[in-house]
PDB file of C-alpha atoms in Angstrom:
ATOM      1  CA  UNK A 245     -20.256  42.537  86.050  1.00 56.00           C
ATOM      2  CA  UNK A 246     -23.680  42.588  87.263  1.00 61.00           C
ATOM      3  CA  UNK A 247     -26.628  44.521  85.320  1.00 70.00           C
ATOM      4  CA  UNK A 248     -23.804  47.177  84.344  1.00 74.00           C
ATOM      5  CA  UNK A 249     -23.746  49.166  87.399  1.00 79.00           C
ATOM      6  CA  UNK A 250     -20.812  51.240  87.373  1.00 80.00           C
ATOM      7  CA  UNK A 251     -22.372  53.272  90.674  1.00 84.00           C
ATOM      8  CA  UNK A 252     -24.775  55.724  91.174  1.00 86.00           C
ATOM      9  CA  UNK A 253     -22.923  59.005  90.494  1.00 88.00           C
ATOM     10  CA  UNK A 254     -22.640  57.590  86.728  1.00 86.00           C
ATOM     11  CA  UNK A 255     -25.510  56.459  86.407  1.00 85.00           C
ATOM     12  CA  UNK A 256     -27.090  59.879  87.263  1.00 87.00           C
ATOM     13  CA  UNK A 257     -24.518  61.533  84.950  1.00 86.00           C
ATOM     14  CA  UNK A 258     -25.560  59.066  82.041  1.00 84.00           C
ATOM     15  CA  UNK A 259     -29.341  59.319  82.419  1.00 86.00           C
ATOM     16  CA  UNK A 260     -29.083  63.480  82.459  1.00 89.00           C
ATOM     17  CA  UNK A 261     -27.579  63.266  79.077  1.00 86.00           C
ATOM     18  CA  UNK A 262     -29.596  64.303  76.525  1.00 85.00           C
ATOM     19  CA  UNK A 263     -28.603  61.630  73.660  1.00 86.00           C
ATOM     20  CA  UNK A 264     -29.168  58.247  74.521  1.00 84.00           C
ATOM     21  CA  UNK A 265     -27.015  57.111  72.066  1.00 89.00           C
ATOM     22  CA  UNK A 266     -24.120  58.849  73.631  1.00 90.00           C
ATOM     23  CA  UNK A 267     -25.014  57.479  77.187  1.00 86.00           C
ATOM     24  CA  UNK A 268     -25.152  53.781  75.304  1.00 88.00           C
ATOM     25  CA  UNK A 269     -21.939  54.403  73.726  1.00 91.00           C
ATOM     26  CA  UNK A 270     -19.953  55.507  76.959  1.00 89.00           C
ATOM     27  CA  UNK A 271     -21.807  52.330  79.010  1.00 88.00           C
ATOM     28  CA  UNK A 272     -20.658  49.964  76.268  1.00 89.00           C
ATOM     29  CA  UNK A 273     -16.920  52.122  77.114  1.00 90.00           C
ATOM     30  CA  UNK A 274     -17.156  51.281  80.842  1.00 88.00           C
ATOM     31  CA  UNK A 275     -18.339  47.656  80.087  1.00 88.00           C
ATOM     32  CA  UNK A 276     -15.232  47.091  77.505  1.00 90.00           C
ATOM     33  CA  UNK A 277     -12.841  48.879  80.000  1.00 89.00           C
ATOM     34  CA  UNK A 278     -13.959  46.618  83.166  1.00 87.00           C
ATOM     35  CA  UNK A 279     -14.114  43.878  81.264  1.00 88.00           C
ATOM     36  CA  UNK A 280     -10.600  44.079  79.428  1.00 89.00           C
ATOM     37  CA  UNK A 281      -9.101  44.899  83.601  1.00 86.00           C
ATOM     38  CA  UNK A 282     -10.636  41.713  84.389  1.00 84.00           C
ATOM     39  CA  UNK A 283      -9.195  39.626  81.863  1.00 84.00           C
ATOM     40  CA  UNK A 284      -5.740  41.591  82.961  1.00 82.00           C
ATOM     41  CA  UNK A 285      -6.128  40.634  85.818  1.00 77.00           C
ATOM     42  CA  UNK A 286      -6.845  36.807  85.573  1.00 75.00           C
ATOM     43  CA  UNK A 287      -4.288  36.427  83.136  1.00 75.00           C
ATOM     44  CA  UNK A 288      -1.303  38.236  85.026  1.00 71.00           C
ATOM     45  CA  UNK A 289      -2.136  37.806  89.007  1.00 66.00           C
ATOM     46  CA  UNK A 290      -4.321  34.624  89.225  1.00 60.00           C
ATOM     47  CA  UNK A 291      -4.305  34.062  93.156  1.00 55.00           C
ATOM     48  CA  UNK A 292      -5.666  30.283  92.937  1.00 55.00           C
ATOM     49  CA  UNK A 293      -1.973  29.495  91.373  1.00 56.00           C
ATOM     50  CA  UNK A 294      -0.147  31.157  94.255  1.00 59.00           C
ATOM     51  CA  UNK A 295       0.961  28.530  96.692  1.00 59.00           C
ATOM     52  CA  UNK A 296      -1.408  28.502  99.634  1.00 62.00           C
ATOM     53  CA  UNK A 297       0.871  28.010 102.351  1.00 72.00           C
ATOM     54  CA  UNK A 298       4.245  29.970 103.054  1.00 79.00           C
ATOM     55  CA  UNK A 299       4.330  29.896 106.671  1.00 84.00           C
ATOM     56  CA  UNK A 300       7.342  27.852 106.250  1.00 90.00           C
ATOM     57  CA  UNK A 301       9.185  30.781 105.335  1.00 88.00           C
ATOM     58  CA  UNK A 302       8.465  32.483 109.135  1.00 89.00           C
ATOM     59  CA  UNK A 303      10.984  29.425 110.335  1.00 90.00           C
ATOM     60  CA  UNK A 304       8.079  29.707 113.726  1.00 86.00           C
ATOM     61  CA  UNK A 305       8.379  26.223 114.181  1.00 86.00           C
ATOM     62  CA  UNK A 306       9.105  23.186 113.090  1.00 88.00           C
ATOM     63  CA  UNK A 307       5.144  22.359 112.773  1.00 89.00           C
ATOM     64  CA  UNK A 308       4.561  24.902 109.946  1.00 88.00           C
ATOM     65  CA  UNK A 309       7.442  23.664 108.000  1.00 91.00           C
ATOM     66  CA  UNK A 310       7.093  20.865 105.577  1.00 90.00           C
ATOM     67  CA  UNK A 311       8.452  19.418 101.832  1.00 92.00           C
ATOM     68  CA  UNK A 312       5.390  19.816 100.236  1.00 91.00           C
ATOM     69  CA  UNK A 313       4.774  23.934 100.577  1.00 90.00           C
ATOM     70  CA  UNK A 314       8.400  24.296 100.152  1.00 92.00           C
ATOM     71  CA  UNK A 315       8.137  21.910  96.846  1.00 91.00           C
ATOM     72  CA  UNK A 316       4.913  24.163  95.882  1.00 88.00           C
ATOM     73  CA  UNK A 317       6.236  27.280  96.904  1.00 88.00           C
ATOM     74  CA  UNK A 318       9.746  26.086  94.444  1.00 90.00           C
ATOM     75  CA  UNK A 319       7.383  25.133  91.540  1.00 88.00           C
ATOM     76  CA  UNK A 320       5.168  28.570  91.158  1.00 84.00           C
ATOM     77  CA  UNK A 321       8.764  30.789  91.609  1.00 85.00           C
ATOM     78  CA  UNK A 322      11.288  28.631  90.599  1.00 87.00           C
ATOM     79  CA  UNK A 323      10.040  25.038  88.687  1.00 89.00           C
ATOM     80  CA  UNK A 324      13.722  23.902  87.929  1.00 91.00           C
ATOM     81  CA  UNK A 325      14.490  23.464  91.637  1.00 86.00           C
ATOM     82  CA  UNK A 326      11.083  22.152  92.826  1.00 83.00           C
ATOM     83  CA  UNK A 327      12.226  18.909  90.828  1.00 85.00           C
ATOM     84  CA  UNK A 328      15.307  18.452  92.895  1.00 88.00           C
ATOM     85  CA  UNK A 329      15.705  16.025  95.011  1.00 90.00           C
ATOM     86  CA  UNK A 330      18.367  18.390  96.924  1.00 92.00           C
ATOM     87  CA  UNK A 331      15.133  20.516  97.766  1.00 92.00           C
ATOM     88  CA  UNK A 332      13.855  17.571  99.890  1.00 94.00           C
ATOM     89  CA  UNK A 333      17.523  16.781 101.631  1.00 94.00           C
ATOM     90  CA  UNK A 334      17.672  20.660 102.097  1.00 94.00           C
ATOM     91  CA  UNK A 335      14.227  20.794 103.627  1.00 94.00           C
ATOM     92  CA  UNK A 336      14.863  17.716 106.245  1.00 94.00           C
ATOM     93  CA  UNK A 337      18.207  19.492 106.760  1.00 94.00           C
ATOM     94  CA  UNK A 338      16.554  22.753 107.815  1.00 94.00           C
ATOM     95  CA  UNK A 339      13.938  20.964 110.300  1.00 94.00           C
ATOM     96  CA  UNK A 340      16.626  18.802 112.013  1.00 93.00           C
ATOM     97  CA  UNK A 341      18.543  22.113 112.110  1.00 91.00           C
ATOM     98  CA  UNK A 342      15.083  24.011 113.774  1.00 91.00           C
ATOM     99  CA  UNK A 343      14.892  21.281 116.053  1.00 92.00           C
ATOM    100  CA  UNK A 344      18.272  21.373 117.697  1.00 89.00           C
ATOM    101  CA  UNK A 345      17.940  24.887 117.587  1.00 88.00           C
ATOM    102  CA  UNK A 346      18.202  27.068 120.850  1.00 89.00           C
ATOM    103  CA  UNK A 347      15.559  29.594 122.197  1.00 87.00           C
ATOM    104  CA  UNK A 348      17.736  32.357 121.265  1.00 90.00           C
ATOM    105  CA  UNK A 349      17.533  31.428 117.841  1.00 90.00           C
ATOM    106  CA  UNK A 350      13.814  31.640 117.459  1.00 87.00           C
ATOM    107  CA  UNK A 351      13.403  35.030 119.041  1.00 90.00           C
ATOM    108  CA  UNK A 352      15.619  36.346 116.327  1.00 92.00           C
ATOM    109  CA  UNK A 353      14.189  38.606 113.372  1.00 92.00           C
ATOM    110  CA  UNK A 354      12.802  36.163 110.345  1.00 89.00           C
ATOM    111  CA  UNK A 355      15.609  37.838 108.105  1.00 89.00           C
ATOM    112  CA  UNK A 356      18.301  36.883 110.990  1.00 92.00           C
ATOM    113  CA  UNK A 357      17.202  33.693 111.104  1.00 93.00           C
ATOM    114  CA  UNK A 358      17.812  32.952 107.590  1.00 93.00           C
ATOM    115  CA  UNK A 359      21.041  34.401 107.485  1.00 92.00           C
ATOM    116  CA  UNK A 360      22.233  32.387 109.915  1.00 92.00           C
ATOM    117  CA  UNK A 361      20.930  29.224 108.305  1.00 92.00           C
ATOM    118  CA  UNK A 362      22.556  30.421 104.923  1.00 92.00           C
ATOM    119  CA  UNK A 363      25.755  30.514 106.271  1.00 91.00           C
ATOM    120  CA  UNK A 364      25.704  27.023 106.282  1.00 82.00           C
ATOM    121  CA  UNK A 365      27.046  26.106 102.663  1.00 87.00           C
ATOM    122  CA  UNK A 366      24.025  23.394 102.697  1.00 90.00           C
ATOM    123  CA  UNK A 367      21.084  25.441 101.186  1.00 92.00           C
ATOM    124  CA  UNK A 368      22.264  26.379  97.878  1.00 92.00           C
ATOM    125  CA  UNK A 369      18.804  25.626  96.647  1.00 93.00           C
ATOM    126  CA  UNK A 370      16.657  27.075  99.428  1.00 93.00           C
ATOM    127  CA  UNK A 371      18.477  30.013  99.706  1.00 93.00           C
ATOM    128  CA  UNK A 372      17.827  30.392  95.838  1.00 92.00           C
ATOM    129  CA  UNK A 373      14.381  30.317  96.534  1.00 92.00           C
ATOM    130  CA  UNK A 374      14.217  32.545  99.513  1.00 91.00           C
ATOM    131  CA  UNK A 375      15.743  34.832  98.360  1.00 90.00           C
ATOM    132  CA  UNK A 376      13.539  35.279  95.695  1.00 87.00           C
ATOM    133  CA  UNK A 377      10.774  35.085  97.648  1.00 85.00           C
ATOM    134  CA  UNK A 378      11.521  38.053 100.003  1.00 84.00           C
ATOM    135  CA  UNK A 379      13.350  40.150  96.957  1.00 82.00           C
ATOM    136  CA  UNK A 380       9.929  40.531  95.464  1.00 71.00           C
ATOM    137  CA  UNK A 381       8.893  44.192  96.138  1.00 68.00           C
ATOM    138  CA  UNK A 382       5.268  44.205  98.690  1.00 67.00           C
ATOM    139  CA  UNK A 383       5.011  47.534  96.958  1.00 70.00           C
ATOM    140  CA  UNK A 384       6.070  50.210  94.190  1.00 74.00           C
ATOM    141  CA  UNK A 385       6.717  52.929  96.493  1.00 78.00           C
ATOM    142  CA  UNK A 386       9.997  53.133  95.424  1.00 75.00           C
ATOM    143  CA  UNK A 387       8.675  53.263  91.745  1.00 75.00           C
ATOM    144  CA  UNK A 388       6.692  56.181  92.902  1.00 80.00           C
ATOM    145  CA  UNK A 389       9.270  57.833  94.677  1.00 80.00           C
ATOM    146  CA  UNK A 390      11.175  58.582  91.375  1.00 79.00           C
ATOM    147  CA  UNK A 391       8.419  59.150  89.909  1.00 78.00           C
ATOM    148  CA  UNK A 392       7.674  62.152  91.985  1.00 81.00           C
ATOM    149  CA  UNK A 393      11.223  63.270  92.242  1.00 78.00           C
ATOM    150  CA  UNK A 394      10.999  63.674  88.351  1.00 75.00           C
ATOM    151  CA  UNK A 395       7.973  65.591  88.540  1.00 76.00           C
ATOM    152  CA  UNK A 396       9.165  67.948  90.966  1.00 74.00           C
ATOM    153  CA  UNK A 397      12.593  68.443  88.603  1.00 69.00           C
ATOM    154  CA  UNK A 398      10.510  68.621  85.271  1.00 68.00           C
ATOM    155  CA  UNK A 399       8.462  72.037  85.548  1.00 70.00           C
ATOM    156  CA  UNK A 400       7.216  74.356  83.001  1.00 67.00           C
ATOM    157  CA  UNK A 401      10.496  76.266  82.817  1.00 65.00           C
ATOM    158  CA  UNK A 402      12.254  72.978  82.391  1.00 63.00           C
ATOM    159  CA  UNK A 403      10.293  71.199  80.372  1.00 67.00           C
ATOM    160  CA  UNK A 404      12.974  71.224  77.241  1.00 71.00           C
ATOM    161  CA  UNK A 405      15.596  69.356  79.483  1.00 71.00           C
ATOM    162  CA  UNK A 406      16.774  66.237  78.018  1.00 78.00           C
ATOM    163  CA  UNK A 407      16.570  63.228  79.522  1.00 78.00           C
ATOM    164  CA  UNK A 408      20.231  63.235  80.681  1.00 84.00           C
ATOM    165  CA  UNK A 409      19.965  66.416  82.171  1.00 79.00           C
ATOM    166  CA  UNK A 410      16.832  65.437  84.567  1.00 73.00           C
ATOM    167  CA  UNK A 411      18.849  62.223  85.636  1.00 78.00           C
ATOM    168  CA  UNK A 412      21.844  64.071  86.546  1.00 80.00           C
ATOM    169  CA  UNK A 413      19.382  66.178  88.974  1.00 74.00           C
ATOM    170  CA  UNK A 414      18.031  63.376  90.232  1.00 72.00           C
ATOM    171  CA  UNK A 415      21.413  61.365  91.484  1.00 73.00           C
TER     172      UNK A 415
END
């Protein structure tokens, strides 16, 4: 963090207090705070490890397809396939397949697409991987949505419900 600026609202706030050492304390707060999120941060979501290429997985072309991203792609989410050499037959398997596909096929949905290529009893390790690619949520909305639900159930006047009870409301 540069020169500890945590904006200028704050640092108004901390220069209008009257006790220096107080204003100190809190910066020294803010500086611990943003610096323990950072280290969060890089230690639980660090983008450089994140495969750089998935356009594979849009099935566009036959172009944007190739071993290596699938290989990468296999060894961030799933290392014990990414050292199969099945992943390699099932990748040249899928571009022959893209090739001698017809028109109608590519102006299909991406999730359409690969359900018709799963169907073939081929992919057991690319589906694997797909799968778990597109099962991870893009967002915790539904998280939220309970979330919310219980807060609207759990009011003042129900505050003493058990836990049991609130889930029963909620289903």
């Amino acid at each position: 963090m540069q020169k500890n600026f945590f904006g200028a609202m704050t640092q108004s706030k901390l220069q209008s207090l009257e006790d220096s050492n107080l204003a100190n304390r809190i910066e020294k707060e803010f500086s611990t705070f943003y610096s323990t999120s950072v280290d969060y941060i890089q230690k639980w979501f660090r983008i450089t490890d994140y495969p750089s290429s998935s356009k594979w997985l849009m099935l566009k072309s036959v172009d944007t397809i190739s071993y290596e991203d699938i290989r990468k792609s296999a060894e961030f989410l799933m290392p014990e396939i990414s050292v199969k050499d099945s992943l390699f037959d099932e990748t040249s398997l899928l571009i022959s397949l893209l090739k001698g596909s017809k028109e109608s096929f590519h102006e299909l949905p991406i999730d359409k697409k690969w359900a018709v290529l799963f169907q073939n009893e081929l992919f057991s390790d690319l589906k694997k991987l797909v799968y778990t690619i597109f099962s991870i949520p893009t967002s915790n909305t539904a998280v939220e949505r309970i979330f919310s639900l219980c807060k609207k159930q759990w009011t003042d006047d129900r505050n003493c419900l058990k836990i049991d009870t609130v889930k029963s409301l909620l289903q």
